[in-house]
PDB file of C-alpha atoms and ligand atoms in Angstrom:
ATOM      1  CA  MET G   1     -78.455 237.635   1.500  1.00  0.00           C
ATOM      2  CA  ILE G   2     -76.068 235.840   3.811  1.00  0.00           C
ATOM      3  CA  GLU G   3     -74.563 238.391   6.223  1.00  0.00           C
ATOM      4  CA  LYS G   4     -72.775 238.639   9.541  1.00  0.00           C
ATOM      5  CA  THR G   5     -73.819 240.398  12.696  1.00  0.00           C
ATOM      6  CA  PHE G   6     -72.315 241.083  16.095  1.00  0.00           C
ATOM      7  CA  ALA G   7     -73.968 239.825  19.269  1.00  0.00           C
ATOM      8  CA  MET G   8     -72.938 239.936  22.855  1.00  0.00           C
ATOM      9  CA  VAL G   9     -74.335 238.251  25.974  1.00  0.00           C
ATOM     10  CA  LYS G  10     -73.926 241.081  28.481  1.00  0.00           C
ATOM     11  CA  PRO G  11     -72.516 240.569  31.985  1.00  0.00           C
ATOM     12  CA  ASP G  12     -75.972 239.976  33.516  1.00  0.00           C
ATOM     13  CA  GLY G  13     -76.640 237.206  30.988  1.00  0.00           C
ATOM     14  CA  VAL G  14     -73.294 235.610  31.734  1.00  0.00           C
ATOM     15  CA  SER G  15     -73.694 235.883  35.508  1.00  0.00           C
ATOM     16  CA  ARG G  16     -77.221 234.459  35.327  1.00  0.00           C
ATOM     17  CA  GLY G  17     -76.053 231.431  33.405  1.00  0.00           C
ATOM     18  CA  LEU G  18     -77.939 232.283  30.248  1.00  0.00           C
ATOM     19  CA  VAL G  19     -75.110 231.927  27.744  1.00  0.00           C
ATOM     20  CA  GLY G  20     -75.944 228.335  26.790  1.00  0.00           C
ATOM     21  CA  ARG G  21     -79.634 228.995  26.300  1.00  0.00           C
ATOM     22  CA  VAL G  22     -78.989 232.137  24.243  1.00  0.00           C
ATOM     23  CA  VAL G  23     -76.448 230.426  22.032  1.00  0.00           C
ATOM     24  CA  GLN G  24     -78.787 227.441  21.700  1.00  0.00           C
ATOM     25  CA  ARG G  25     -81.463 229.676  20.202  1.00  0.00           C
ATOM     26  CA  PHE G  26     -79.136 230.872  17.453  1.00  0.00           C
ATOM     27  CA  GLU G  27     -77.897 227.363  16.753  1.00  0.00           C
ATOM     28  CA  ASP G  28     -81.472 226.000  16.709  1.00  0.00           C
ATOM     29  CA  ARG G  29     -82.349 228.599  14.119  1.00  0.00           C
ATOM     30  CA  GLY G  30     -79.500 227.432  11.903  1.00  0.00           C
ATOM     31  CA  ILE G  31     -77.579 230.672  12.466  1.00  0.00           C
ATOM     32  CA  LYS G  32     -73.893 229.957  12.249  1.00  0.00           C
ATOM     33  CA  ILE G  33     -71.504 231.042  15.000  1.00  0.00           C
ATOM     34  CA  VAL G  34     -68.350 232.119  13.209  1.00  0.00           C
ATOM     35  CA  ALA G  35     -66.590 233.661  16.239  1.00  0.00           C
ATOM     36  CA  MET G  36     -67.042 233.637  19.941  1.00  0.00           C
ATOM     37  CA  LYS G  37     -65.026 234.801  22.983  1.00  0.00           C
ATOM     38  CA  MET G  38     -65.504 235.778  26.574  1.00  0.00           C
ATOM     39  CA  MET G  39     -64.000 239.081  27.607  1.00  0.00           C
ATOM     40  CA  ARG G  40     -64.228 241.777  30.217  1.00  0.00           C
ATOM     41  CA  ILE G  41     -64.745 244.744  27.950  1.00  0.00           C
ATOM     42  CA  PRO G  42     -62.257 247.526  28.641  1.00  0.00           C
ATOM     43  CA  ARG G  43     -63.934 250.872  29.289  1.00  0.00           C
ATOM     44  CA  GLU G  44     -62.389 252.471  26.246  1.00  0.00           C
ATOM     45  CA  LEU G  45     -63.764 249.750  23.966  1.00  0.00           C
ATOM     46  CA  ALA G  46     -67.187 250.024  25.619  1.00  0.00           C
ATOM     47  CA  GLU G  47     -67.165 253.783  24.961  1.00  0.00           C
ATOM     48  CA  ARG G  48     -66.387 253.254  21.270  1.00  0.00           C
ATOM     49  CA  HIS G  49     -68.943 250.500  20.969  1.00  0.00           C
ATOM     50  CA  TYR G  50     -71.707 252.688  22.443  1.00  0.00           C
ATOM     51  CA  GLU G  51     -70.425 256.012  21.022  1.00  0.00           C
ATOM     52  CA  GLU G  52     -73.835 256.824  19.515  1.00  0.00           C
ATOM     53  CA  HIS G  53     -75.203 257.090  23.090  1.00  0.00           C
ATOM     54  CA  LYS G  54     -72.465 259.379  24.414  1.00  0.00           C
ATOM     55  CA  GLY G  55     -74.067 262.313  26.293  1.00  0.00           C
ATOM     56  CA  LYS G  56     -77.332 260.503  27.024  1.00  0.00           C
ATOM     57  CA  ALA G  57     -78.542 260.247  30.617  1.00  0.00           C
ATOM     58  CA  PHE G  58     -78.016 256.496  30.789  1.00  0.00           C
ATOM     59  CA  PHE G  59     -74.538 256.444  29.185  1.00  0.00           C
ATOM     60  CA  ASP G  60     -72.498 256.169  32.436  1.00  0.00           C
ATOM     61  CA  ASP G  61     -74.755 253.472  33.881  1.00  0.00           C
ATOM     62  CA  LEU G  62     -74.578 251.636  30.581  1.00  0.00           C
ATOM     63  CA  LEU G  63     -70.762 251.684  30.600  1.00  0.00           C
ATOM     64  CA  SER G  64     -70.576 250.560  34.240  1.00  0.00           C
ATOM     65  CA  TYR G  65     -72.969 247.710  33.533  1.00  0.00           C
ATOM     66  CA  ILE G  66     -71.274 246.504  30.351  1.00  0.00           C
ATOM     67  CA  THR G  67     -67.815 246.587  31.931  1.00  0.00           C
ATOM     68  CA  SER G  68     -68.913 245.074  35.266  1.00  0.00           C
ATOM     69  CA  GLY G  69     -68.015 241.484  34.412  1.00  0.00           C
ATOM     70  CA  PRO G  70     -67.250 239.249  31.494  1.00  0.00           C
ATOM     71  CA  ALA G  71     -69.403 239.311  28.363  1.00  0.00           C
ATOM     72  CA  VAL G  72     -69.595 236.667  25.649  1.00  0.00           C
ATOM     73  CA  CYS G  73     -69.033 238.252  22.202  1.00  0.00           C
ATOM     74  CA  MET G  74     -70.060 236.504  19.024  1.00  0.00           C
ATOM     75  CA  VAL G  75     -70.211 236.933  15.327  1.00  0.00           C
ATOM     76  CA  LEU G  76     -73.251 235.288  13.820  1.00  0.00           C
ATOM     77  CA  GLU G  77     -73.859 234.486  10.172  1.00  0.00           C
ATOM     78  CA  GLY G  78     -77.045 233.721   8.332  1.00  0.00           C
ATOM     79  CA  GLU G  79     -79.697 234.898   5.897  1.00  0.00           C
ATOM     80  CA  ASN G  80     -80.583 238.492   6.704  1.00  0.00           C
ATOM     81  CA  CYS G  81     -78.851 237.848   9.981  1.00  0.00           C
ATOM     82  CA  VAL G  82     -78.735 241.424  11.356  1.00  0.00           C
ATOM     83  CA  ALA G  83     -82.502 241.704  11.364  1.00  0.00           C
ATOM     84  CA  THR G  84     -83.135 238.061  12.280  1.00  0.00           C
ATOM     85  CA  ALA G  85     -80.853 238.159  15.317  1.00  0.00           C
ATOM     86  CA  ARG G  86     -82.397 241.516  16.464  1.00  0.00           C
ATOM     87  CA  ALA G  87     -85.875 240.032  16.117  1.00  0.00           C
ATOM     88  CA  MET G  88     -84.798 237.084  18.247  1.00  0.00           C
ATOM     89  CA  MET G  89     -83.525 239.489  20.919  1.00  0.00           C
ATOM     90  CA  GLY G  90     -86.719 241.567  21.090  1.00  0.00           C
ATOM     91  CA  LYS G  91     -87.300 245.216  21.890  1.00  0.00           C
ATOM     92  CA  THR G  92     -84.738 247.167  23.939  1.00  0.00           C
ATOM     93  CA  ASN G  93     -86.990 247.351  26.969  1.00  0.00           C
ATOM     94  CA  PRO G  94     -87.797 243.787  28.030  1.00  0.00           C
ATOM     95  CA  GLN G  95     -91.265 245.005  29.103  1.00  0.00           C
ATOM     96  CA  ASP G  96     -92.001 245.695  25.459  1.00  0.00           C
ATOM     97  CA  ALA G  97     -90.205 242.611  24.135  1.00  0.00           C
ATOM     98  CA  ALA G  98     -92.484 239.827  22.968  1.00  0.00           C
ATOM     99  CA  SER G  99     -92.476 236.498  24.744  1.00  0.00           C
ATOM    100  CA  GLY G 100     -90.372 234.088  22.721  1.00  0.00           C
ATOM    101  CA  THR G 101     -87.627 236.680  22.343  1.00  0.00           C
ATOM    102  CA  ILE G 102     -84.504 236.592  24.483  1.00  0.00           C
ATOM    103  CA  ARG G 103     -85.245 239.841  26.288  1.00  0.00           C
ATOM    104  CA  GLY G 104     -88.927 239.019  26.520  1.00  0.00           C
ATOM    105  CA  ASP G 105     -88.230 235.617  28.062  1.00  0.00           C
ATOM    106  CA  PHE G 106     -85.313 236.404  30.371  1.00  0.00           C
ATOM    107  CA  GLY G 107     -85.376 240.142  31.167  1.00  0.00           C
ATOM    108  CA  GLN G 108     -87.360 242.740  33.070  1.00  0.00           C
ATOM    109  CA  VAL G 109     -85.646 246.131  32.716  1.00  0.00           C
ATOM    110  CA  THR G 110     -83.881 248.077  29.933  1.00  0.00           C
ATOM    111  CA  GLY G 111     -80.729 248.518  31.993  1.00  0.00           C
ATOM    112  CA  ARG G 112     -80.321 244.749  32.345  1.00  0.00           C
ATOM    113  CA  ASN G 113     -81.486 243.465  29.025  1.00  0.00           C
ATOM    114  CA  ILE G 114     -79.084 240.499  28.643  1.00  0.00           C
ATOM    115  CA  ILE G 115     -77.998 240.828  25.042  1.00  0.00           C
ATOM    116  CA  HIS G 116     -76.708 243.241  22.437  1.00  0.00           C
ATOM    117  CA  GLY G 117     -77.155 242.919  18.686  1.00  0.00           C
ATOM    118  CA  SER G 118     -76.047 245.199  15.865  1.00  0.00           C
ATOM    119  CA  ASP G 119     -78.913 247.351  14.527  1.00  0.00           C
ATOM    120  CA  SER G 120     -77.823 247.608  10.846  1.00  0.00           C
ATOM    121  CA  SER G 121     -75.309 246.080   8.492  1.00  0.00           C
ATOM    122  CA  GLU G 122     -73.131 249.192   8.890  1.00  0.00           C
ATOM    123  CA  SER G 123     -73.184 248.792  12.664  1.00  0.00           C
ATOM    124  CA  ALA G 124     -72.499 245.089  12.297  1.00  0.00           C
ATOM    125  CA  LYS G 125     -69.378 245.734  10.204  1.00  0.00           C
ATOM    126  CA  ARG G 126     -68.151 248.410  12.597  1.00  0.00           C
ATOM    127  CA  GLU G 127     -68.842 246.327  15.739  1.00  0.00           C
ATOM    128  CA  ILE G 128     -67.310 243.121  14.353  1.00  0.00           C
ATOM    129  CA  LYS G 129     -64.123 245.072  13.598  1.00  0.00           C
ATOM    130  CA  LEU G 130     -64.084 246.607  17.105  1.00  0.00           C
ATOM    131  CA  PHE G 131     -64.267 243.210  18.831  1.00  0.00           C
ATOM    132  CA  PHE G 132     -62.603 240.751  16.483  1.00  0.00           C
ATOM    133  CA  ASN G 133     -59.594 240.390  14.261  1.00  0.00           C
ATOM    134  CA  ASP G 134     -60.114 238.892  10.814  1.00  0.00           C
ATOM    135  CA  TYR G 135     -58.248 235.725  11.827  1.00  0.00           C
ATOM    136  CA  GLU G 136     -60.780 235.115  14.624  1.00  0.00           C
ATOM    137  CA  LEU G 137     -63.628 234.747  12.123  1.00  0.00           C
ATOM    138  CA  GLN G 138     -64.003 231.130  11.036  1.00  0.00           C
ATOM    139  CA  LYS G 139     -65.119 230.034   7.612  1.00  0.00           C
ATOM    140  CA  HIS G 140     -66.698 226.677   8.228  1.00  0.00           C
ATOM    141  CA  GLU G 141     -69.552 224.594   6.878  1.00  0.00           C
ATOM    142  CA  VAL G 142     -72.117 223.252   9.273  1.00  0.00           C
ATOM    143  CA  ALA G 143     -73.750 219.905   8.674  1.00  0.00           C
ATOM    144  CA  ASP G 144     -77.256 221.353   8.223  1.00  0.00           C
ATOM    145  CA  GLU G 145     -76.263 223.733   5.490  1.00  0.00           C
ATOM    146  CA  ALA G 146     -77.590 221.541   2.667  1.00  0.00           C
ATOM    147  CA  TRP G 147     -81.137 221.829   4.094  1.00  0.00           C
ATOM    148  CA  LEU G 148     -81.108 225.273   5.680  1.00  0.00           C
ATOM    149  CA  PHE G 149     -80.739 226.947   2.286  1.00  0.00           C
ATOM    150  CA  GLU G 150     -81.894 226.392  -1.253  1.00  0.00           C
ATOM    151  CA  LYS G 151     -79.140 225.652  -3.659  1.00  0.00           C
TER     152      LYS G 151
HETATM  153  P1  DAT F   1     -80.461 248.204  21.664  1.00  0.00           P
HETATM  154  O1  DAT F   1     -79.579 247.533  22.665  1.00  0.00           O
HETATM  155  O2  DAT F   1     -81.816 247.508  21.590  1.00  0.00           O
HETATM  156  O3  DAT F   1     -79.822 248.439  20.334  1.00  0.00           O
HETATM  157  P2  DAT F   1     -79.996 251.026  22.157  1.00  0.00           P
HETATM  158  O4  DAT F   1     -78.900 250.929  21.130  1.00  0.00           O
HETATM  159  O5  DAT F   1     -80.999 252.146  21.981  1.00  0.00           O
HETATM  160  O6  DAT F   1     -80.811 249.672  22.250  1.00  0.00           O
HETATM  161  O7  DAT F   1     -79.402 251.196  23.595  1.00  0.00           O
HETATM  162  C1  DAT F   1     -78.221 250.473  23.967  1.00  0.00           C
HETATM  163  C2  DAT F   1     -78.362 249.975  25.360  1.00  0.00           C
HETATM  164  O8  DAT F   1     -78.422 251.070  26.257  1.00  0.00           O
HETATM  165  C3  DAT F   1     -79.648 249.198  25.613  1.00  0.00           C
HETATM  166  O9  DAT F   1     -79.528 247.835  25.305  1.00  0.00           O
HETATM  167  C4  DAT F   1     -79.831 249.398  27.097  1.00  0.00           C
HETATM  168  C5  DAT F   1     -79.330 250.828  27.288  1.00  0.00           C
HETATM  169  N1  DAT F   1     -80.418 251.801  27.222  1.00  0.00           N
HETATM  170  C6  DAT F   1     -81.019 252.256  26.108  1.00  0.00           C
HETATM  171  N2  DAT F   1     -81.996 253.152  26.373  1.00  0.00           N
HETATM  172  C7  DAT F   1     -81.977 253.265  27.719  1.00  0.00           C
HETATM  173  C8  DAT F   1     -82.779 254.003  28.674  1.00  0.00           C
HETATM  174  N3  DAT F   1     -83.708 254.863  28.258  1.00  0.00           N
HETATM  175  N4  DAT F   1     -82.505 253.847  29.993  1.00  0.00           N
HETATM  176  C9  DAT F   1     -81.543 253.022  30.385  1.00  0.00           C
HETATM  177  N5  DAT F   1     -80.774 252.263  29.582  1.00  0.00           N
HETATM  178  C10 DAT F   1     -80.981 252.380  28.261  1.00  0.00           C
HETATM  179 MG1   MG F   2     -78.242 249.593  19.763  1.00  0.00          MG
END
């Protein structure tokens, strides 16, 4: 099933110049970018985004990190895209993330793990709404489409 997911290159990824390589991986896979913007996430939005982690020991550090500089937010679209994008990111702790994944190739510690991806289709819908207006989501055909999918 074709679905959308939310992904964000976190401030460490932006500062380290990894945006291009991260985006390249999604494009290479044939995953369609349907929205993308750079923003410094306001604290209130970060709190809502990570509300499931409120009260946990790492919550304050997480909010400081995620609001410390610009992030690049994206909506990705593709077959089973929530799970596919998460698989491409790798496990939360880069030490556990397989080589070949974004976190496994570019990261070392959980608190600086480069990228966020929605963990379920419900989270994806919620997070896309938090970060994007409907008019920011593009409906466009990419040239590869005829060969990426069966008719
Ligand atoms: P994920 O980002 O893989 O969905 P998560 O939702 O459990 O992981 O946690 C959100 C972010 O919070 C994660 O990317 C990094 C940070 N984090 C999670 N667990 C942590 C921990 N034990 N110590 C420090 N930071 C943590
Ligand atoms: Mg999560």
